[in-house]
CSV table of C-alpha atoms in Angstrom, one decimal:
chain,number,residue,atom,x,y,z
A,1,MET,CA,69.9,-23.1,62.0
A,2,PHE,CA,66.8,-21.9,63.1
A,3,LYS,CA,65.9,-20.5,59.5
A,4,LEU,CA,66.7,-24.4,58.1
A,5,ALA,CA,63.9,-25.1,60.6
A,6,ARG,CA,61.3,-22.2,58.8
A,7,GLN,CA,61.7,-24.3,55.7
A,8,LEU,CA,61.8,-27.2,57.4
A,9,LEU,CA,58.4,-27.1,59.1
A,10,PRO,CA,56.3,-26.5,56.3
A,11,GLN,CA,57.7,-29.5,55.0
A,12,GLN,CA,57.2,-31.7,57.8
A,13,ARG,CA,53.5,-30.6,57.6
A,14,ILE,CA,52.6,-31.4,54.0
A,15,LEU,CA,54.5,-34.9,54.3
A,16,ALA,CA,52.6,-35.4,58.1
A,17,SER,CA,48.8,-35.1,56.0
A,18,ARG,CA,50.4,-37.5,53.0
A,19,LEU,CA,51.2,-40.3,55.0
A,20,GLN,CA,47.9,-39.9,57.1
A,21,ARG,CA,46.5,-40.0,53.4
A,22,MET,CA,48.1,-43.2,52.6
A,23,ILE,CA,48.2,-44.5,55.6
A,24,SER,CA,44.3,-45.2,56.2
A,25,THR,CA,43.7,-46.3,53.0
A,26,SER,CA,46.2,-49.3,53.8
A,27,ASP,CA,44.5,-52.1,56.0
A,28,GLU,CA,47.5,-53.0,57.9
A,29,VAL,CA,49.0,-49.8,60.2
A,30,ASN,CA,47.9,-49.3,63.5
A,31,ALA,CA,45.7,-46.0,64.1
A,32,GLU,CA,48.3,-44.2,65.7
A,33,PRO,CA,50.3,-41.9,63.1
A,34,ILE,CA,53.6,-42.9,62.8
A,35,ILE,CA,55.6,-39.8,62.2
A,36,LYS,CA,57.1,-37.6,65.3
A,37,SER,CA,59.2,-34.7,64.5
A,38,MET,CA,62.2,-35.0,65.8
A,39,ASP,CA,62.3,-38.4,65.3
A,40,THR,CA,65.4,-39.3,63.1
A,41,ILE,CA,67.3,-41.7,60.9
A,42,GLY,CA,70.9,-42.0,60.1
A,43,GLY,CA,71.5,-38.9,62.3
A,44,LEU,CA,68.7,-37.0,59.6
A,45,PRO,CA,65.4,-35.7,60.0
A,46,SER,CA,62.7,-38.3,60.1
A,47,GLU,CA,60.8,-36.5,57.4
A,48,LEU,CA,63.5,-36.3,55.4
A,49,VAL,CA,64.3,-39.5,55.5
A,50,ASN,CA,60.9,-40.4,54.8
A,51,GLU,CA,60.1,-38.4,52.3
A,52,GLN,CA,62.6,-40.0,49.6
A,53,LYS,CA,60.7,-43.5,50.6
A,54,LEU,CA,57.3,-42.1,49.2
A,55,LYS,CA,59.1,-40.6,46.5
A,56,LYS,CA,60.0,-44.0,45.8
A,57,THR,CA,56.7,-45.7,46.3
A,58,SER,CA,55.3,-43.0,44.0
A,59,ARG,CA,54.7,-42.8,40.3
A,60,THR,CA,54.8,-46.3,39.2
A,61,LEU,CA,58.1,-47.1,41.2
A,62,SER,CA,60.1,-44.2,39.5
A,63,THR,CA,62.3,-43.5,41.7
A,64,LEU,CA,63.6,-46.9,42.5
A,65,GLN,CA,65.0,-46.9,38.8
A,66,ASN,CA,67.6,-44.6,39.0
A,67,HIS,CA,71.1,-45.2,41.1
A,68,SER,CA,70.8,-43.0,44.2
A,69,VAL,CA,72.5,-45.1,47.4
A,70,PRO,CA,69.8,-44.7,50.3
A,71,ILE,CA,71.2,-42.2,53.7
A,72,ALA,CA,70.7,-44.7,55.8
A,73,ALA,CA,73.6,-46.4,54.3
A,74,ARG,CA,76.1,-44.0,52.8
A,75,VAL,CA,75.8,-43.4,57.3
A,76,THR,CA,77.2,-46.4,58.8
A,77,VAL,CA,79.6,-48.4,56.7
A,78,SER,CA,82.7,-45.6,56.0
A,79,LYS,CA,85.0,-46.3,52.9
A,80,ASP,CA,88.2,-47.6,55.2
A,81,GLU,CA,86.2,-50.2,57.0
A,82,SER,CA,85.3,-51.9,53.7
A,83,ARG,CA,89.3,-51.2,53.0
A,84,ASP,CA,90.6,-52.4,56.1
A,85,PHE,CA,87.7,-55.7,55.5
A,86,MET,CA,89.4,-56.5,51.6
A,87,ALA,CA,92.6,-56.3,52.8
A,88,VAL,CA,92.4,-59.3,54.8
A,89,PHE,CA,90.9,-61.8,51.2
A,90,PRO,CA,94.6,-62.1,50.3
A,91,ASP,CA,95.6,-63.1,53.1
A,92,LEU,CA,92.5,-65.5,53.6
A,93,VAL,CA,93.0,-66.8,49.8
A,94,ARG,CA,96.7,-67.9,51.0
A,95,ASP,CA,96.1,-69.9,53.9
A,96,ILE,CA,93.4,-71.8,52.4
A,97,THR,CA,95.4,-72.6,48.9
A,98,SER,CA,98.5,-73.0,50.8
A,99,VAL,CA,96.4,-76.3,53.0
A,100,THR,CA,95.4,-77.1,49.8
A,101,LYS,CA,98.1,-78.0,48.4
A,102,ALA,CA,98.7,-79.3,52.2
A,103,TYR,CA,97.0,-82.2,49.9
A,104,ASN,CA,98.7,-82.8,47.1
A,105,CYS,CA,95.9,-80.9,45.1
A,106,ASN,CA,97.9,-78.5,43.8
A,107,ASP,CA,96.6,-78.0,39.7
A,108,ALA,CA,92.7,-77.7,42.3
A,109,ALA,CA,94.7,-75.0,44.7
A,110,LYS,CA,95.3,-72.8,41.3
A,111,TRP,CA,91.6,-73.5,39.9
A,112,PHE,CA,89.6,-73.4,43.8
A,113,ALA,CA,92.1,-69.4,44.4
A,114,GLN,CA,89.8,-68.7,41.3
A,115,VAL,CA,86.5,-69.6,43.2
A,116,LEU,CA,87.1,-67.8,46.0
A,117,GLN,CA,87.9,-64.4,44.3
A,118,TYR,CA,84.9,-64.6,41.1
A,119,ASN,CA,82.7,-64.6,44.4
A,120,VAL,CA,83.8,-64.2,48.2
A,121,PRO,CA,84.1,-61.2,47.7
A,122,ARG,CA,81.7,-59.6,45.0
A,123,GLY,CA,78.9,-58.4,46.9
A,124,LYS,CA,78.2,-55.4,49.2
A,125,LYS,CA,80.2,-57.9,51.7
A,126,ASN,CA,76.9,-56.5,54.9
A,127,ARG,CA,77.4,-59.8,56.3
A,128,GLY,CA,81.3,-59.5,56.7
A,129,ILE,CA,81.6,-56.4,57.7
A,130,LEU,CA,78.7,-55.9,60.4
A,131,THR,CA,80.7,-59.0,62.2
A,132,VAL,CA,84.0,-56.5,62.5
A,133,LEU,CA,81.4,-53.0,63.0
A,134,THR,CA,79.5,-55.9,66.3
A,135,TYR,CA,82.3,-56.6,67.3
A,136,LYS,CA,84.4,-53.1,67.8
A,137,ASN,CA,80.6,-51.8,69.3
A,138,LEU,CA,80.9,-55.1,71.7
A,139,VAL,CA,84.5,-54.4,73.3
A,140,PRO,CA,86.4,-52.0,75.9
A,141,ALA,CA,88.5,-49.8,73.8
A,142,GLN,CA,92.0,-51.0,75.0
A,143,ASP,CA,90.9,-54.8,73.5
A,144,LEU,CA,90.5,-53.1,70.4
A,145,THR,CA,94.5,-54.3,69.1
A,146,PRO,CA,95.6,-54.5,65.5
A,147,GLU,CA,95.4,-59.0,66.6
A,148,ASN,CA,91.3,-58.7,67.4
A,149,ILE,CA,90.6,-56.5,64.8
A,150,LYS,CA,91.6,-59.6,62.5
A,151,LEU,CA,90.0,-62.3,64.1
A,152,ALA,CA,86.9,-59.9,63.9
A,153,GLN,CA,87.8,-59.7,60.2
A,154,TYR,CA,88.5,-63.4,59.6
A,155,LEU,CA,85.1,-64.7,61.2
A,156,GLY,CA,84.1,-61.8,59.0
A,157,TRP,CA,85.5,-64.0,56.2
A,158,CYS,CA,84.1,-66.8,57.6
A,159,VAL,CA,80.3,-65.8,56.8
A,160,GLU,CA,81.5,-63.9,53.9
A,161,MET,CA,82.3,-68.0,52.7
A,162,LEU,CA,79.0,-69.4,54.0
A,163,GLN,CA,76.7,-66.9,52.5
A,164,SER,CA,78.9,-68.0,49.1
A,165,PHE,CA,78.3,-71.3,49.8
A,166,PHE,CA,74.9,-70.8,50.0
A,167,ILE,CA,74.2,-68.2,47.1
A,168,ILE,CA,76.5,-70.9,44.7
A,169,SER,CA,74.1,-73.1,45.5
A,170,ASP,CA,70.9,-70.9,44.9
A,171,ASP,CA,71.8,-70.6,41.6
A,172,VAL,CA,72.2,-73.6,40.4
A,173,MET,CA,69.1,-74.7,41.7
A,174,ASP,CA,66.8,-71.8,40.3
A,175,ASN,CA,68.6,-71.7,37.3
A,176,SER,CA,69.8,-67.9,38.0
A,177,THR,CA,71.3,-65.6,35.2
A,178,THR,CA,73.5,-62.7,37.4
A,179,ARG,CA,74.5,-62.9,40.8
A,180,ARG,CA,76.0,-59.2,42.0
A,181,GLY,CA,76.0,-57.5,38.8
A,182,GLN,CA,78.2,-60.6,37.2
A,183,LEU,CA,77.3,-64.4,35.7
A,184,CYS,CA,76.4,-66.8,38.7
A,185,TRP,CA,79.1,-68.9,38.3
A,186,HIS,CA,77.5,-72.1,37.1
A,187,LYS,CA,77.3,-70.0,34.1
A,188,VAL,CA,80.4,-69.5,33.8
A,189,GLU,CA,82.2,-70.8,30.6
A,190,GLY,CA,84.1,-74.2,32.4
A,191,VAL,CA,82.6,-74.3,34.8
A,192,GLY,CA,78.8,-75.6,34.8
A,193,LEU,CA,77.7,-78.1,37.3
A,194,THR,CA,81.0,-78.1,38.9
A,195,ALA,CA,80.1,-75.3,40.7
A,196,ILE,CA,78.2,-78.0,42.9
A,197,ASN,CA,81.6,-78.9,44.1
A,198,ASP,CA,83.6,-75.7,44.6
A,199,ALA,CA,80.3,-75.1,46.6
A,200,LEU,CA,81.2,-77.1,49.6
A,201,MET,CA,85.4,-76.9,49.3
A,202,ILE,CA,84.5,-73.0,49.7
A,203,GLU,CA,82.2,-74.2,52.5
A,204,ASN,CA,85.1,-76.6,54.8
A,205,ALA,CA,87.2,-73.9,54.0
A,206,MET,CA,85.5,-72.5,56.0
A,207,TYR,CA,86.4,-74.5,58.8
A,208,ALA,CA,90.0,-74.6,57.8
A,209,ILE,CA,89.8,-70.7,58.8
A,210,LEU,CA,88.1,-71.4,62.4
A,211,LYS,CA,90.5,-74.2,62.8
A,212,LYS,CA,94.0,-72.2,62.1
A,213,HIS,CA,92.6,-68.9,63.5
A,214,PHE,CA,90.4,-69.3,66.9
A,215,SER,CA,91.5,-73.4,67.4
A,216,HIS,CA,93.3,-72.1,70.3
A,217,LEU,CA,90.5,-69.6,72.3
A,218,ASP,CA,87.5,-70.6,74.1
A,219,CYS,CA,85.1,-69.6,71.7
A,220,TYR,CA,86.4,-71.7,69.4
A,221,VAL,CA,83.8,-75.0,69.7
A,222,ALA,CA,80.9,-72.1,70.4
A,223,LEU,CA,81.8,-70.8,66.9
A,224,MET,CA,82.4,-74.3,64.8
A,225,GLU,CA,78.4,-75.4,66.6
A,226,LEU,CA,77.4,-72.1,65.4
A,227,PHE,CA,78.7,-71.9,62.1
A,228,HIS,CA,77.2,-76.5,62.1
A,229,GLU,CA,74.2,-75.3,63.5
A,230,ILE,CA,72.8,-72.3,60.8
A,231,THR,CA,74.0,-74.0,57.9
A,232,TYR,CA,71.7,-76.6,59.1
A,233,ILE,CA,68.9,-74.4,59.7
A,234,THR,CA,69.8,-72.7,55.8
A,235,THR,CA,69.4,-75.6,54.4
A,236,CYS,CA,66.2,-76.7,55.8
A,237,GLY,CA,64.9,-73.3,55.0
A,238,GLN,CA,66.4,-73.3,51.1
A,239,SER,CA,64.0,-76.7,52.0
A,240,LEU,CA,60.8,-74.7,52.3
A,241,ASP,CA,61.7,-73.0,49.8
A,242,GLN,CA,61.8,-75.1,47.0
A,243,LEU,CA,58.8,-76.9,48.2
A,244,ASN,CA,57.2,-74.3,47.9
A,245,SER,CA,57.9,-73.7,44.9
A,246,ASN,CA,56.8,-76.8,43.1
A,247,ARG,CA,52.8,-75.5,45.1
A,248,ASN,CA,50.4,-73.4,43.3
A,249,VAL,CA,49.9,-69.6,44.1
A,250,SER,CA,46.2,-70.3,45.9
A,251,GLU,CA,47.9,-72.2,48.3
A,252,PHE,CA,51.2,-69.9,49.5
A,253,THR,CA,50.8,-68.8,53.2
A,254,MET,CA,52.0,-66.0,55.6
A,255,GLU,CA,53.1,-68.8,57.9
A,256,ASN,CA,55.0,-70.8,55.0
A,257,TYR,CA,56.4,-67.3,53.7
A,258,LYS,CA,57.7,-66.7,58.0
A,259,ALA,CA,59.2,-70.2,58.0
A,260,ILE,CA,61.2,-70.2,54.8
A,261,VAL,CA,62.4,-66.3,55.8
A,262,GLU,CA,63.6,-66.9,58.9
A,263,ASN,CA,64.6,-70.1,58.4
A,264,LYS,CA,67.0,-69.9,54.8
A,265,THR,CA,67.8,-66.0,55.7
A,266,ALA,CA,67.3,-63.8,58.7
A,267,TYR,CA,69.6,-66.7,60.7
A,268,TYR,CA,72.7,-66.3,57.9
A,269,THR,CA,72.6,-62.8,57.3
A,270,PHE,CA,72.1,-61.2,61.0
A,271,TYR,CA,72.0,-64.0,63.7
A,272,LEU,CA,75.1,-65.7,62.5
A,273,PRO,CA,77.3,-62.2,62.4
A,274,PHE,CA,75.9,-60.9,65.8
A,275,ALA,CA,76.7,-64.1,67.5
A,276,VAL,CA,79.7,-64.6,66.3
A,277,ALA,CA,81.2,-61.6,67.6
A,278,LEU,CA,79.3,-61.7,70.8
A,279,HIS,CA,81.9,-65.4,71.3
A,280,LEU,CA,84.9,-63.5,70.0
A,281,ALA,CA,84.1,-60.7,72.3
A,282,GLY,CA,83.5,-63.0,75.1
A,283,TYR,CA,79.6,-62.5,76.0
A,284,LYS,CA,78.7,-65.8,77.8
A,285,ASP,CA,74.7,-64.7,78.9
A,286,ALA,CA,72.6,-66.7,77.1
A,287,GLU,CA,70.1,-64.5,78.2
A,288,ALA,CA,72.4,-61.9,75.6
A,289,PHE,CA,71.9,-64.3,73.1
A,290,ARG,CA,68.4,-64.5,73.1
A,291,GLN,CA,67.6,-61.0,73.0
A,292,SER,CA,70.1,-60.4,70.5
A,293,LYS,CA,68.5,-63.7,68.4
A,294,THR,CA,64.1,-62.1,69.0
A,295,ILE,CA,65.6,-58.7,67.5
A,296,LEU,CA,67.8,-59.9,64.9
A,297,LEU,CA,65.5,-62.5,62.8
A,298,GLU,CA,62.9,-58.9,62.9
A,299,MET,CA,65.6,-57.7,61.1
A,300,GLY,CA,66.3,-60.6,59.0
A,301,ASN,CA,62.0,-60.5,58.4
A,302,PHE,CA,61.2,-57.1,56.9
A,303,PHE,CA,65.1,-57.2,55.2
A,304,GLN,CA,63.7,-60.1,53.4
A,305,VAL,CA,60.0,-58.8,52.6
A,306,GLN,CA,62.4,-55.7,51.0
A,307,ASP,CA,64.2,-58.3,48.9
A,308,ASP,CA,61.2,-59.3,47.9
A,309,PHE,CA,60.0,-55.3,47.1
A,310,LEU,CA,62.7,-55.2,45.2
A,311,ASP,CA,63.0,-57.9,42.7
A,312,CYS,CA,60.1,-57.3,41.2
A,313,PHE,CA,60.6,-53.9,41.4
A,314,GLY,CA,64.2,-53.0,41.9
A,315,ASN,CA,66.2,-51.9,39.1
A,316,PRO,CA,69.1,-55.2,38.3
A,317,GLU,CA,71.5,-51.8,37.7
A,318,VAL,CA,71.6,-51.2,40.8
A,319,THR,CA,70.6,-54.4,42.4
A,320,GLY,CA,73.2,-56.8,41.0
A,321,LYS,CA,70.7,-59.0,39.9
A,322,ILE,CA,68.3,-59.7,37.1
A,323,GLY,CA,65.1,-60.4,39.3
A,324,THR,CA,63.1,-64.0,38.9
A,325,ASP,CA,60.4,-63.9,41.7
A,326,ILE,CA,57.4,-64.0,39.3
A,327,GLN,CA,58.7,-66.7,37.0
A,328,ASP,CA,60.7,-69.3,39.5
A,329,ASN,CA,57.2,-69.4,41.7
A,330,LYS,CA,58.6,-68.0,44.4
A,331,CYS,CA,56.4,-68.1,47.5
A,332,SER,CA,56.9,-63.8,47.8
A,333,TRP,CA,56.0,-61.1,50.5
A,334,LEU,CA,54.5,-59.2,47.2
A,335,ALA,CA,52.5,-63.2,46.2
A,336,VAL,CA,50.9,-63.7,49.4
A,337,VAL,CA,50.0,-60.5,50.3
A,338,ALA,CA,48.4,-60.2,46.8
A,339,MET,CA,46.2,-63.3,46.9
A,340,GLN,CA,45.0,-62.0,50.4
A,341,ARG,CA,44.0,-59.0,49.2
A,342,ALA,CA,42.6,-60.3,45.4
A,343,ASN,CA,39.0,-60.5,44.3
A,344,ALA,CA,37.9,-64.0,42.6
A,345,GLU,CA,39.2,-62.5,39.5
A,346,GLN,CA,42.6,-61.4,40.1
A,347,LYS,CA,43.1,-64.2,42.5
A,348,GLN,CA,42.4,-66.3,38.8
A,349,ILE,CA,45.2,-64.4,36.4
A,350,MET,CA,47.8,-64.7,39.4
A,351,VAL,CA,47.4,-67.9,39.5
A,352,ASP,CA,47.2,-68.3,35.0
A,353,CYS,CA,49.9,-66.3,35.2
A,354,TYR,CA,52.4,-67.1,38.8
A,355,GLY,CA,55.2,-69.5,37.6
A,356,LYS,CA,55.7,-69.1,34.2
A,357,GLU,CA,58.4,-68.2,31.4
A,358,ASP,CA,56.0,-66.1,29.4
A,359,PRO,CA,57.0,-61.7,29.7
A,360,ALA,CA,53.5,-61.1,29.0
A,361,LYS,CA,52.0,-63.2,32.1
A,362,VAL,CA,55.5,-61.8,34.3
A,363,GLU,CA,54.6,-58.2,33.7
A,364,ARG,CA,50.8,-59.0,34.0
A,365,VAL,CA,51.2,-59.9,37.5
A,366,LYS,CA,53.7,-57.0,38.2
A,367,GLU,CA,50.7,-55.2,36.6
A,368,LEU,CA,48.3,-57.0,39.6
A,369,TYR,CA,50.6,-55.8,41.9
A,370,LYS,CA,50.8,-52.2,40.9
A,371,GLU,CA,46.4,-51.9,41.1
A,372,LEU,CA,45.9,-53.8,44.0
A,373,GLY,CA,48.4,-51.2,46.2
A,374,LEU,CA,51.3,-53.7,47.1
A,375,PRO,CA,54.1,-50.6,47.5
A,376,SER,CA,52.2,-48.3,48.6
A,377,THR,CA,51.1,-50.9,51.5
A,378,TYR,CA,55.7,-52.0,50.6
A,379,ALA,CA,56.3,-48.6,52.1
A,380,THR,CA,54.1,-48.6,55.2
A,381,PHE,CA,55.0,-52.0,56.3
A,382,GLU,CA,59.2,-50.7,55.5
A,383,GLU,CA,57.7,-47.7,57.7
A,384,GLU,CA,55.6,-49.3,60.7
A,385,SER,CA,58.5,-52.6,60.7
A,386,TYR,CA,61.2,-49.4,61.6
A,387,ASN,CA,59.6,-48.2,64.6
A,388,MET,CA,59.0,-51.4,65.3
A,389,ILE,CA,62.5,-52.6,65.3
A,390,LYS,CA,63.7,-50.2,67.2
A,391,THR,CA,61.4,-50.0,70.2
A,392,HIS,CA,62.1,-53.7,70.6
A,393,ILE,CA,65.7,-52.4,71.0
A,394,GLN,CA,65.0,-50.1,73.6
A,395,GLN,CA,63.5,-52.6,75.1
A,396,THR,CA,66.4,-54.9,75.1
A,397,SER,CA,68.9,-54.8,78.7
A,398,ARG,CA,71.1,-57.6,78.9
A,399,GLY,CA,74.3,-55.3,78.1
A,400,VAL,CA,74.6,-55.3,74.6
A,401,PRO,CA,74.6,-51.6,73.4
A,402,HIS,CA,71.5,-50.3,71.4
A,403,GLN,CA,73.4,-48.7,69.5
A,404,THR,CA,74.4,-52.1,67.9
A,405,PHE,CA,71.6,-52.6,66.6
A,406,LEU,CA,70.5,-49.3,65.9
A,407,GLN,CA,73.7,-48.9,63.9
A,408,ILE,CA,72.6,-52.9,61.6
A,409,LEU,CA,68.5,-51.3,61.3
A,410,ASN,CA,69.4,-48.1,59.8
A,411,LYS,CA,71.8,-50.2,57.6
A,412,ILE,CA,69.3,-51.8,56.1
A,413,TYR,CA,66.6,-49.0,56.0
A,414,GLN,CA,65.5,-47.7,52.9
A,415,ARG,CA,67.4,-50.0,51.2
A,416,ASP,CA,67.7,-50.1,47.3
A,417,SER,CA,70.1,-53.2,46.5
């Protein structure tokens, strides 16, 4: 142990020096240093994790083009947890196809089984597994019966079905090509705009699952209302996103960006999985839900900024999709910060090139992002956001274990997909 400590100390001093130099050039950081030598992230010394992040954002982002998995992601979800969650999916498909067949729609049932298998289980399933992990953290060990765990898994799959409904619809609206490492559903031969109805079927089948497995529980009405509320909030966020994508980049503001992120992403990605687990665990305290929502929406903003960065600078073989935010004229964090920092000449480059399909113009925007130092700004943002959210977690007081929040935060910290 002491030998390892002697080896690490020089690296820590060098790393702290590097970080202080980087931070001193940013106009968005606090005066206090962000390195604490005794901190850990995902069970490892924070200095080592931070050093990996610095490597990712230096040398023209070359290390973002590898296939490594972030440290925090490796220590959060076990293979057993993921396998157990997947094992429930065939039961879900059988339940849904049985309901569909009951309406004398056998052909539709066969088609819908293909829709479900192609779209629902293909992603990382973070939202669904988060539901299960949160539930396990919230209830006493004696309540973790196979029956209760399976209920949590069904809830997790309902969250994943809602996610599929959103992304199928979003891909049609954006005319995207790839998602989760495969063709978008509407791009698959023989599907086309049928994907719109398929998305609606997935959304409504989710409520069939809730009725079948949760209608006998006290939390059933609360779950139904929550799923309806989050669906409406997310579609409002999608509307904001679409409306802003029709504006000139010079009109983008951070206020609008945060409104889009909170409504389109944060509620269903972070608050929904956590809140359904709270309901299943029997939580009734409104203040516990309020404090949880505050922290989880902060995580949602953090997550979306990461997503915007990866859309531009991530490796499609790792992220599973080809980024199109620049071509689609999206109100992204990178675009907003670029316009805040740019001089008159650079702003004109953004106006001339942003939202255009021409590959040369897309590349010019990316080069401008680098000229403006956005990779370093992003690295600083990610580090500071992590520390801020962790502080807010430690200040919560209404019965939700801090580790439950930290587990989520460590899952998304320094992700590359």
